[in-house]
Tab-separated table of C-alpha atoms and ligand atoms in Angstrom:
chain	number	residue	atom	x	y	z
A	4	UNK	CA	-32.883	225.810	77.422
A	5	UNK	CA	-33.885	224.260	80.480
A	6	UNK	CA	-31.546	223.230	83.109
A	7	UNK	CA	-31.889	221.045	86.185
A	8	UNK	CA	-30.650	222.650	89.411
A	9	UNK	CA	-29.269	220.763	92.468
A	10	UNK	CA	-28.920	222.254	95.760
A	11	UNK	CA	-27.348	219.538	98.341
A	12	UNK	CA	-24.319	221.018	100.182
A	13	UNK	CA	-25.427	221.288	103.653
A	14	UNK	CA	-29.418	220.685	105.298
A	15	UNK	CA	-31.663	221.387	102.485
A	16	UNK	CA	-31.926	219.212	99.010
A	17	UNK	CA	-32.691	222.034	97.096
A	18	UNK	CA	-34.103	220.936	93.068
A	19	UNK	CA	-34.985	223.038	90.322
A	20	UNK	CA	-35.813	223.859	86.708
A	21	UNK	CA	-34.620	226.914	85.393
A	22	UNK	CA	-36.504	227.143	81.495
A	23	UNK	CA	-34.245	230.144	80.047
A	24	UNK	CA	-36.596	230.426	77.444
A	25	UNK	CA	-39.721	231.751	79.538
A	26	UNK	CA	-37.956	232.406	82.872
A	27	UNK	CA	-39.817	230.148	84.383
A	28	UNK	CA	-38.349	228.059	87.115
A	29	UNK	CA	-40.066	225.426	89.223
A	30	UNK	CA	-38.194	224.296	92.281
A	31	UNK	CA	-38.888	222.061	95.691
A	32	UNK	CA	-36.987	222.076	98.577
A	33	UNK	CA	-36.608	219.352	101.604
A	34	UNK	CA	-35.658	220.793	104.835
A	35	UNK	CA	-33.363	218.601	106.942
A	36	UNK	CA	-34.160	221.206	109.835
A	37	UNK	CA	-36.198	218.853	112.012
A	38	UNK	CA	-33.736	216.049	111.492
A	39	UNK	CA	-30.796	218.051	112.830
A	40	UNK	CA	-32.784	220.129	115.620
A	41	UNK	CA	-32.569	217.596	118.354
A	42	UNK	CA	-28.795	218.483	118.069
A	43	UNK	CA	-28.867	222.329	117.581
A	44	UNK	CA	-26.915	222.450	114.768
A	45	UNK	CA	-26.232	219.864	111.297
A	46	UNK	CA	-24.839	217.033	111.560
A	47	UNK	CA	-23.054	216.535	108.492
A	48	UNK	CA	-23.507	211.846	108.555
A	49	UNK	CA	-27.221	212.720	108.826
A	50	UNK	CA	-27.186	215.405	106.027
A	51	UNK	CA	-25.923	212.936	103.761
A	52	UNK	CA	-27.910	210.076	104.443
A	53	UNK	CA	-30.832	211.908	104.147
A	54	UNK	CA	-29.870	213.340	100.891
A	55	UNK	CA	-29.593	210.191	99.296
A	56	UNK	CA	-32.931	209.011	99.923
A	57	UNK	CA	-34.444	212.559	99.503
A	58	UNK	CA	-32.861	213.850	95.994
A	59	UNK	CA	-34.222	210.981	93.550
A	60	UNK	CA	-37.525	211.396	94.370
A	61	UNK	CA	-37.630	215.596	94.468
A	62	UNK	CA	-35.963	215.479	90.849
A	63	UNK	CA	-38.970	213.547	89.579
A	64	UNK	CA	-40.987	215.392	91.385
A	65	UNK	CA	-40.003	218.677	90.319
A	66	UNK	CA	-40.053	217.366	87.050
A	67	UNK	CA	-43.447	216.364	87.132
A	68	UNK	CA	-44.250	219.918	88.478
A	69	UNK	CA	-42.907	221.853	85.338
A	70	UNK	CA	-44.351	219.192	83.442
A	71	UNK	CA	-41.147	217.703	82.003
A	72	UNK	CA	-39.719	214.539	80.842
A	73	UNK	CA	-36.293	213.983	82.162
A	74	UNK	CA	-35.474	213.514	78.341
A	75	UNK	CA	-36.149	217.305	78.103
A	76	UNK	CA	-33.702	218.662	80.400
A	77	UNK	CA	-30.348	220.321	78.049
A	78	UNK	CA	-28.160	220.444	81.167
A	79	UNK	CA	-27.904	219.142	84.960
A	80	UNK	CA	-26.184	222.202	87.117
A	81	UNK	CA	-24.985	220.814	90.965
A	82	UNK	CA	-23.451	221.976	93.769
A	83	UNK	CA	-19.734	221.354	93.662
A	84	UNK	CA	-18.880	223.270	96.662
A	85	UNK	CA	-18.297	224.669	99.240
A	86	UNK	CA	-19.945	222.743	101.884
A	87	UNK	CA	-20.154	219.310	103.641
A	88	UNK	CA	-18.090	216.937	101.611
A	89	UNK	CA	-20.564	214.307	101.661
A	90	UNK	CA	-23.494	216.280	101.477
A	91	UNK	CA	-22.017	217.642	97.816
A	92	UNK	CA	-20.952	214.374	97.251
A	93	UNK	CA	-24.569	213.672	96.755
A	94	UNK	CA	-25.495	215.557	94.757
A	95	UNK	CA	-22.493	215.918	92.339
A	96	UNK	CA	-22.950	211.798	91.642
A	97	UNK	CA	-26.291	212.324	90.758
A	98	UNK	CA	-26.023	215.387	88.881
A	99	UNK	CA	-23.395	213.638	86.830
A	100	UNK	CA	-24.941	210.243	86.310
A	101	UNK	CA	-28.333	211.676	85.534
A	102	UNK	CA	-26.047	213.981	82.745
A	103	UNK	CA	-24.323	211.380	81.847
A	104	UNK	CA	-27.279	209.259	81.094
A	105	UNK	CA	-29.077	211.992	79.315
A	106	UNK	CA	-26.002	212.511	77.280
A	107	UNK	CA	-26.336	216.186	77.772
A	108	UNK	CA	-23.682	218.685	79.848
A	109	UNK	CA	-23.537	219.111	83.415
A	110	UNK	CA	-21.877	222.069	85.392
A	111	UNK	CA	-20.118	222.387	88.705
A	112	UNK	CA	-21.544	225.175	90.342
A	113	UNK	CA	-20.219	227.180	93.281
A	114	UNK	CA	-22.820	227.770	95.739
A	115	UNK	CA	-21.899	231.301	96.719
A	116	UNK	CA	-21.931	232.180	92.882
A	117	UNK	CA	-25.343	230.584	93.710
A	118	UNK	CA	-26.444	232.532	95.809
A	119	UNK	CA	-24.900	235.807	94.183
A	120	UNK	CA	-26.641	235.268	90.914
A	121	UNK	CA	-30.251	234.557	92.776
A	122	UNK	CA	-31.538	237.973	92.650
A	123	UNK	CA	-30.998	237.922	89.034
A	124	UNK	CA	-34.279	235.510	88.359
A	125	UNK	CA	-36.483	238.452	89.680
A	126	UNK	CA	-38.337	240.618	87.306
A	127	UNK	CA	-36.081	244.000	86.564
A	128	UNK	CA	-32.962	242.068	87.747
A	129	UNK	CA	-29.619	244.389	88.233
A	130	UNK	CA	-27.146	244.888	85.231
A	131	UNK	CA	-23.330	244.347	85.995
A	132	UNK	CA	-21.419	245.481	87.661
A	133	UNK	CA	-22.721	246.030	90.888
A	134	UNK	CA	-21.942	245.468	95.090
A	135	UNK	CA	-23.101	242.167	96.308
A	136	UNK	CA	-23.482	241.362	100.014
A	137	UNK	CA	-23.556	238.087	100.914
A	138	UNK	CA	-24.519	236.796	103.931
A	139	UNK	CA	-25.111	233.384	104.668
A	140	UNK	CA	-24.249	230.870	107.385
A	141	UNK	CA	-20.819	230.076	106.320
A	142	UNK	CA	-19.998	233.408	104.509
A	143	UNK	CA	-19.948	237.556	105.199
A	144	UNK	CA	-18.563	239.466	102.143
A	145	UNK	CA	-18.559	242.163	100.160
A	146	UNK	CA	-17.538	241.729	96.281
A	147	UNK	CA	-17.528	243.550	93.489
A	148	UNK	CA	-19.280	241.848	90.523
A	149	UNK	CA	-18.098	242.896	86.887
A	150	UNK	CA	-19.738	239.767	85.338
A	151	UNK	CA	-20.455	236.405	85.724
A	152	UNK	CA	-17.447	234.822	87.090
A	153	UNK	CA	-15.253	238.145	87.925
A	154	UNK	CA	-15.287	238.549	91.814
A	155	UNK	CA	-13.311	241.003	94.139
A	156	UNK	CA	-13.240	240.366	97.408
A	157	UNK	CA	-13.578	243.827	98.948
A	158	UNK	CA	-14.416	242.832	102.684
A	159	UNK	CA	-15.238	239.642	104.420
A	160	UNK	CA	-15.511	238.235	108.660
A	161	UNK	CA	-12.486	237.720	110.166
A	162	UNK	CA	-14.518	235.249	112.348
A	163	UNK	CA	-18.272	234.541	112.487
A	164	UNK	CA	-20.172	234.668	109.604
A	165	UNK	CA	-23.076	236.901	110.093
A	166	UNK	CA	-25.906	233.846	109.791
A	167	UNK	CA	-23.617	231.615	112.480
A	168	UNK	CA	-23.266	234.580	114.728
A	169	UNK	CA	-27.411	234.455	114.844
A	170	UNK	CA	-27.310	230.752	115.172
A	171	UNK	CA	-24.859	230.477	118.116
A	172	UNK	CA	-27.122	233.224	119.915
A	173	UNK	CA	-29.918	231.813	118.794
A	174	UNK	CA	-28.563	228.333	120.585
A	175	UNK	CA	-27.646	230.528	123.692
A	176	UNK	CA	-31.070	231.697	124.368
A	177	UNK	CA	-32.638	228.834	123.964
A	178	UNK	CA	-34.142	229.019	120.432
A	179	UNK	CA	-34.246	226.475	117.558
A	180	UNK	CA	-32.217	226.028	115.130
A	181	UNK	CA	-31.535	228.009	113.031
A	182	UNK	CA	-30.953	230.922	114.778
A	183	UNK	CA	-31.455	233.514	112.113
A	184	UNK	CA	-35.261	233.502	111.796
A	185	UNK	CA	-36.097	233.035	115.136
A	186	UNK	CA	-33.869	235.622	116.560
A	187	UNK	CA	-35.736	237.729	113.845
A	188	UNK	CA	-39.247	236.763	116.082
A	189	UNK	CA	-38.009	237.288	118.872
A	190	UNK	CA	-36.542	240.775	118.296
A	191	UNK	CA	-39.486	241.717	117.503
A	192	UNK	CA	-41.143	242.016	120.815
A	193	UNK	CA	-37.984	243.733	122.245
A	194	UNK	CA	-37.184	246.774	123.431
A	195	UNK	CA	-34.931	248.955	121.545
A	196	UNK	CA	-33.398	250.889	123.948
A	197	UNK	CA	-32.358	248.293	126.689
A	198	UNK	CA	-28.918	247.028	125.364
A	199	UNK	CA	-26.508	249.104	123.003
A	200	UNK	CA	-24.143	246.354	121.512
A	201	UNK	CA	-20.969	247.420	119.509
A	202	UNK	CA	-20.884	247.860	115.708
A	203	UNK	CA	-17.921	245.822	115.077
A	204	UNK	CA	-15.327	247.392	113.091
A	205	UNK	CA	-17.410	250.533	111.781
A	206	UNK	CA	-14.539	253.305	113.403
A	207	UNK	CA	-12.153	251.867	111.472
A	208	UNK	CA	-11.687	251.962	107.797
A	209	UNK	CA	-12.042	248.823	105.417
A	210	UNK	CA	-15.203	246.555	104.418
A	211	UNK	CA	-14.107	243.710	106.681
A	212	UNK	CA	-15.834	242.388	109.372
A	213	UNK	CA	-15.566	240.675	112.711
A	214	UNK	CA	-18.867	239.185	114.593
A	215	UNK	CA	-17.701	236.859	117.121
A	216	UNK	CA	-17.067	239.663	119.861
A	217	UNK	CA	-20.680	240.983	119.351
A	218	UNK	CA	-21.866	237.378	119.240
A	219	UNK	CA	-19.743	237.092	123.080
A	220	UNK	CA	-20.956	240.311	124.043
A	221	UNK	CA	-24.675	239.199	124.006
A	222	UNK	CA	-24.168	236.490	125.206
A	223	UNK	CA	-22.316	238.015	128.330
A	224	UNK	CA	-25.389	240.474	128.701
A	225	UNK	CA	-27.973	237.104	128.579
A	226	UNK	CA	-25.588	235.710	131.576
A	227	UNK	CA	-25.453	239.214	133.662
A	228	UNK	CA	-29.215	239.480	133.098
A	229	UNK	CA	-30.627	236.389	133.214
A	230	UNK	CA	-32.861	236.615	135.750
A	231	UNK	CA	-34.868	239.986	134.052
A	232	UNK	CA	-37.985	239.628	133.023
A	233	UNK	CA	-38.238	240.734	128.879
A	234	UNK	CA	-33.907	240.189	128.589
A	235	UNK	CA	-34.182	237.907	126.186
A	236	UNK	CA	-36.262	239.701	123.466
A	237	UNK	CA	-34.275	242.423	124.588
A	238	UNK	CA	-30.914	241.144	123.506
A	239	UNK	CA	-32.625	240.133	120.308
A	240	UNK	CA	-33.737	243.187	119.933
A	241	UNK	CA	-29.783	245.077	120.502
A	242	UNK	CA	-27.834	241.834	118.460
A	243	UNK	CA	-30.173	242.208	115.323
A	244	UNK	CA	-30.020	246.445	115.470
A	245	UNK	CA	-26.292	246.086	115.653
A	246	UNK	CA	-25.793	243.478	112.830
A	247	UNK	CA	-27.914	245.382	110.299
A	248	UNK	CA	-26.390	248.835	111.191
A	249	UNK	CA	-23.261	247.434	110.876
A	250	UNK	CA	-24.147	245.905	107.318
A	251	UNK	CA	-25.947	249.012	106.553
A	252	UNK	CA	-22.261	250.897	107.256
A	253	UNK	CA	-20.247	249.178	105.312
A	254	UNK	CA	-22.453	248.679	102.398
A	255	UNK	CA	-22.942	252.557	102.715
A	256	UNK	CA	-18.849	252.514	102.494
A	257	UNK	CA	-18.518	249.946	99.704
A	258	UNK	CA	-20.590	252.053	97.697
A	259	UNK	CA	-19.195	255.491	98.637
A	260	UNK	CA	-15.767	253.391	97.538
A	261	UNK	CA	-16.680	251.583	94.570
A	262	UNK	CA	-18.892	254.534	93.290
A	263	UNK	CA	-21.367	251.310	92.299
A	264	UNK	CA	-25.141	252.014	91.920
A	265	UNK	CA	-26.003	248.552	92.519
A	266	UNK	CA	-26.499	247.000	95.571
A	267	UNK	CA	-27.336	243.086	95.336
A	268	UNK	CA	-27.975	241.240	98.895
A	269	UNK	CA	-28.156	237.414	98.751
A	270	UNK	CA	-27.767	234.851	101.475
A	271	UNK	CA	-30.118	233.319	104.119
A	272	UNK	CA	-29.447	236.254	105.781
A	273	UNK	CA	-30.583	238.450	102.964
A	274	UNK	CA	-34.847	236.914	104.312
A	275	UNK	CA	-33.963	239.119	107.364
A	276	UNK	CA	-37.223	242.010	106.986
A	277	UNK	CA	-35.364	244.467	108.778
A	278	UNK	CA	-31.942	244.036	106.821
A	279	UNK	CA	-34.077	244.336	103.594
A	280	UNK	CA	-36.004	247.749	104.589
A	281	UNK	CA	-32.461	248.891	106.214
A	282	UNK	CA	-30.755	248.598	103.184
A	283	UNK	CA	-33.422	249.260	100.495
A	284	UNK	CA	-32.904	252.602	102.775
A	285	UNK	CA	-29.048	252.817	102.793
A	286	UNK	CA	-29.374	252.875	99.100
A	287	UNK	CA	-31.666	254.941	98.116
A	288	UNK	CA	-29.551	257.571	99.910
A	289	UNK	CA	-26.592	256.503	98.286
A	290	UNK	CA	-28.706	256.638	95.044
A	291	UNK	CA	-28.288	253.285	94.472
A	292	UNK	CA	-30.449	250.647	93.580
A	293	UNK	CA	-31.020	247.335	95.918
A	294	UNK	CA	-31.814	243.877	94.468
A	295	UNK	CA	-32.803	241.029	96.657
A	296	UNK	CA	-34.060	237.421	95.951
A	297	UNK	CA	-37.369	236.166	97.163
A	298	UNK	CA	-37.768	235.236	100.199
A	299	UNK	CA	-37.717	231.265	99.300
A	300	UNK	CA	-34.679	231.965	97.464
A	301	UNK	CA	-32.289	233.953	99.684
A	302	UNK	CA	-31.785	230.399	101.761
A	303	UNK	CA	-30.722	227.143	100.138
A	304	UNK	CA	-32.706	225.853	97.030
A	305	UNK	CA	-31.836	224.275	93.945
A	306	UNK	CA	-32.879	227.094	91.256
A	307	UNK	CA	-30.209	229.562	92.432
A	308	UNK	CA	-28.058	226.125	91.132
A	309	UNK	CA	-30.050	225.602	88.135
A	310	UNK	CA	-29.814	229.709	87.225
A	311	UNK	CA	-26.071	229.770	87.907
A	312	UNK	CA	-25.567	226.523	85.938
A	313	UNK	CA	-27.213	227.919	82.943
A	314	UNK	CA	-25.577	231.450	83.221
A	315	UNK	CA	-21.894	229.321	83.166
A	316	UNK	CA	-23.471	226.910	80.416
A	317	UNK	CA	-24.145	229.930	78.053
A	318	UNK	CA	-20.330	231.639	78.995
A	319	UNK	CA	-19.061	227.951	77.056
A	320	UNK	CA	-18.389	225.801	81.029
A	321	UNK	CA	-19.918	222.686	81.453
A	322	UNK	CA	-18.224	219.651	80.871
A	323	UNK	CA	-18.825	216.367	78.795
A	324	UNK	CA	-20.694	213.292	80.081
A	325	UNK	CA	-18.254	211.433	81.617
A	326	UNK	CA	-18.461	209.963	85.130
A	327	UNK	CA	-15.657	211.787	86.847
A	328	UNK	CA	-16.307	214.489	88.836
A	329	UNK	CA	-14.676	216.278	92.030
A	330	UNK	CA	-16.111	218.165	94.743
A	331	UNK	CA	-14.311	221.000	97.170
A	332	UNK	CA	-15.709	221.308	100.869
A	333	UNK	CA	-13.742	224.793	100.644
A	334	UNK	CA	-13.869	226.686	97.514
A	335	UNK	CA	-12.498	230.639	97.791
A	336	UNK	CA	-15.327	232.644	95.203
A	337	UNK	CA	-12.371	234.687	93.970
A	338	UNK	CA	-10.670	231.538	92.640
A	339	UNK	CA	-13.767	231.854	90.121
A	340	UNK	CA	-12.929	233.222	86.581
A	341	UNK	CA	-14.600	234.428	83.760
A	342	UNK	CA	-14.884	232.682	80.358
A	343	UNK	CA	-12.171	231.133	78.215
A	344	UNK	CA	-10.311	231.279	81.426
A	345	UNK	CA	-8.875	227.670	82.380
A	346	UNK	CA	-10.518	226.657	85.673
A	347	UNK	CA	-14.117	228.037	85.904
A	348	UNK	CA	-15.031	224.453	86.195
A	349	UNK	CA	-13.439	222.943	89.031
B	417	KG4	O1	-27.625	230.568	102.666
B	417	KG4	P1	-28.026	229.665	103.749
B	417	KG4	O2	-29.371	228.997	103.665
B	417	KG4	O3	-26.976	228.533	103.949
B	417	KG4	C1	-25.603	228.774	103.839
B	417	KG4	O4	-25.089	228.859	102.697
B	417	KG4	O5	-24.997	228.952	104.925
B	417	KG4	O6	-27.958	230.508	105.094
B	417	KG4	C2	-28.341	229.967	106.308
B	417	KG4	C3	-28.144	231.024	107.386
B	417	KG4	C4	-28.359	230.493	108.790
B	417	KG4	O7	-27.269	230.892	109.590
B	417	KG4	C5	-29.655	231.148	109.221
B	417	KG4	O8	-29.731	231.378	110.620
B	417	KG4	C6	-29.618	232.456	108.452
B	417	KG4	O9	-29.094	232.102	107.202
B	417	KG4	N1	-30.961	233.029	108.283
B	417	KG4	C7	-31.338	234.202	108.852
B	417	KG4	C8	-32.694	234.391	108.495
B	417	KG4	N2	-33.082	233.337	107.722
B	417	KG4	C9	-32.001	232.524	107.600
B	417	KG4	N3	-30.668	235.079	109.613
B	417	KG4	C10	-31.338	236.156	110.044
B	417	KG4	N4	-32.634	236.414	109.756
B	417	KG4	C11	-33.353	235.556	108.995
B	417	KG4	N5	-34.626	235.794	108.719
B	418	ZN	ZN1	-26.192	228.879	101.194
C-alpha cells in the first residue's frame, strides 16, 4: 500500500510516500525558515501563503522521486491538526481533493501521533507499549503508548514547551531562528561549569514539567552578565545541561513508574545530540531500550504523516472521498482512540 503523506501545519511543507509493502518512503521537505527569520519567529499569513504555492509542486515532485504515478497512490494521509489553522487548512484541501479525485481514502492525521509513530519507520522499531517523550515546539509530554491510538498523558509543561523555551533564548541571545539547533552550536563551545541553572520540578514528584522559569532564569544571567567575554556560550552551555538532565529525570521516573522497557523520543527536540546520548544512557541503566527517529525525521516532514496515515488506514479510519473536511488548530492527543472507537477521525 502506498500512502501519500502531508506535513503543512506550521513552517515546513513536509510530503511523503510511505510504500508499506517495502518500507520504503521517499519524502521532501520545504523550509519556510528563511521566510519567517527576518521576524524571529512564524508568521502564521506567510506560512500559508507559502504553502499554497509550495505543496503542488513537492507532491509531484516526490512522486516523481519514488517513481510513481499519482494514479498509484491507495491513500492521501494530512495533517488535520494541531497547528496554524490556515497552514492545515492547506494541506487538508489538498489532501482531500487530490483523494477525492483519485477516488481512494484519505485520513486526518494528528501531528503529535505524527511525530510519536516516527521512530517506528526505523529498522528494529519498538513493540507496544512503551514511554514516549515528545518534545517539540508546541508540546512537552510524557505518554504511555499501548497501541496505535491509546495515549496516557502521564506528564506534560505547565508552560513552555521544551523546543519554545530554546527558541525564546535562542531569540534573547541573538541567534536565528529556531532556537533549538543553534543553541545546540553554541553550547558547544561553552563552559560547563560557569552557570548552574535549576532543574525545574525534579524535587518534587510527578512527570510534569515547567520551563518558563529556567527559560527567565537565563535570560536574567545573559542581562547580569552581559558584558563577559564567553557568557553567551556559557549560558548555552548551563540552559541545554539543565533541559536534558531534567528530561533525563523524569524519563528515568516514568520508567521506574510505568515499569516500561521502552523508551521512544520524538519531536524536533528529539535531533538534540546530547539529549539522544543522555538518554540512550538513562536507559540503558534503567534497562530499557531507546528508539529515536532520524535526524530528518524528528522535525516536521510529511512521512511521519504518510506512516501515521497508513498505520490508522490499516486499524479501519480513513474516510470516503467526499469534499468535506475539518481541521482543529488545538487537538488534545488523549482525545485520540483506538479502533472501532467513534472519533479517531476528527
Ligand atoms: O517538531 P517540530 O519541528 O515542530 C513542532 O511540532 O513544534 O519542532 C520544532 C522545535 C523548535 O522549537 C526547534 O527549536 C526545536 O524543535 N529543535 C531543537 C533542535 N532541532 C529542532 N531543539 C534543540 N536542539 C535541536 N537540535
Ligand atoms: Zn512537529
Amino acid at each position: 500500500m502506498r500512502v501519500l503523506g502531508i506535513e503543512t501545519s506550521c513552517d515546513e511543507t513536509g510530503v511523503a510516500v510511505y510504500d508499506s509493502g517495502t518500507g520504503a518512503v521517499t519524502a521532501r521537505l520545504f523550509s519556510q525558515v528563511a521566510l519567517h527569520a527576518e521576524y524571529g519567529g512564524v508568521v502564521p499569513e506567510i506560512a500559508s501563503r507559502d504553502h499554497v504555492i509550495r505543496l503542488v509542486p513537492l507532491i509531484r515532485e516526490t512522486c516523481a522521486a519514488a517513481g510513481l504515478d499519482l494514479h498509484a497512490l491507495d491513500a492521501v494521509a494530512y495533517t488535520a491538526g494541531p497547528g496554524l489553522i490556515g497552514a492545515l487548512l492547506v494541506g487538508a484541501a489538498v489532501g482531500r481533493s487530490l483523494a477525492y479525485a483519485l477516488g481512494v481514502p484519505s485520513i486526518a492525521v494528528h501531528h503529535m501521533e505524527g511525530h510519536l509513530l516516527a521512530p517506528l519507520l526505523e529498522p528494529d522499531p519498538p513493540d507496544f507499549p512503551f514511554l514516549a517523550l515528545l518534545v517539540s515546539g508546541g508540546h512537552t509530554q510524557l505518554v504511555r503508548v499501548q497501541a496505535v491510538g491509546e495515549y496516557t498523558i502521564l506528564g506534560e509543561s505547565q508552560d513552555d514547551a521544551v523546543g519554545e523555551a530554546f527558541d525564546k533564548l535562542g531569540k534573547a541571545l541573538g541567534l536565528g531562528y529556531p532556537g533549538g539547533p543553534e543553541v545546540e552550536r553554541l553550547a558547544a563551545s561553552g563552559n560547563p561549569g560557569r552557570f548552574r541553572f535549576p532543574r525545574p520540578m525534579t524535587q518534587r514528584g510527578g512527570l510534569d514539567f515547567s520551563f518558563s522559569g529556567l527559560k527567565t532564569h537565563a535570560m536574567t544571567a545573559l542581562a547580569r552578565h552581559a558584558d563577559e567575554p564567553g557568557v553567551r556560550a556559557d549560558i548555552a552551555r548551563a540552559f541545554l545541561d539543565a533541559i536534558v538532565d531534567t528530561l533525563a529525570i523524569k524519563c528515568r521516573r516514568a520508567l521506574d513508574q510505568t515499569g516500561l522497557t521502552r523508551l521512544v523520543v520524538a519531536g524536533g527536540v528529539s535531533a538534540n545530540r546530547r539529549l539522544r546520548s543522555r538518554l540512550a544512557e538513562t536507559a540503558s541503566a534503567c534497562a530499557a531500550q531507546v528508539y529515536f527517529p532520524r535526524l530528518e525525521f524528528c522535525t516536521d516532514n510529511g512521512a511521519m504523516i504518510a506512516y501515521a496515515g497508513f498505520r490508522r488506514l490499516a486499524q479501519g479510519a480513513g474516510s470516503p472521498s467526499d469534499l468535506s473536511f475539518q481541521v482543529r488548530a488545538r487537538w488534545p492527543l488523549a482525545e485520540l482512540t483506538a479502533p472501532d472507537a467513534a472519533g479517531s477521525d476528527i
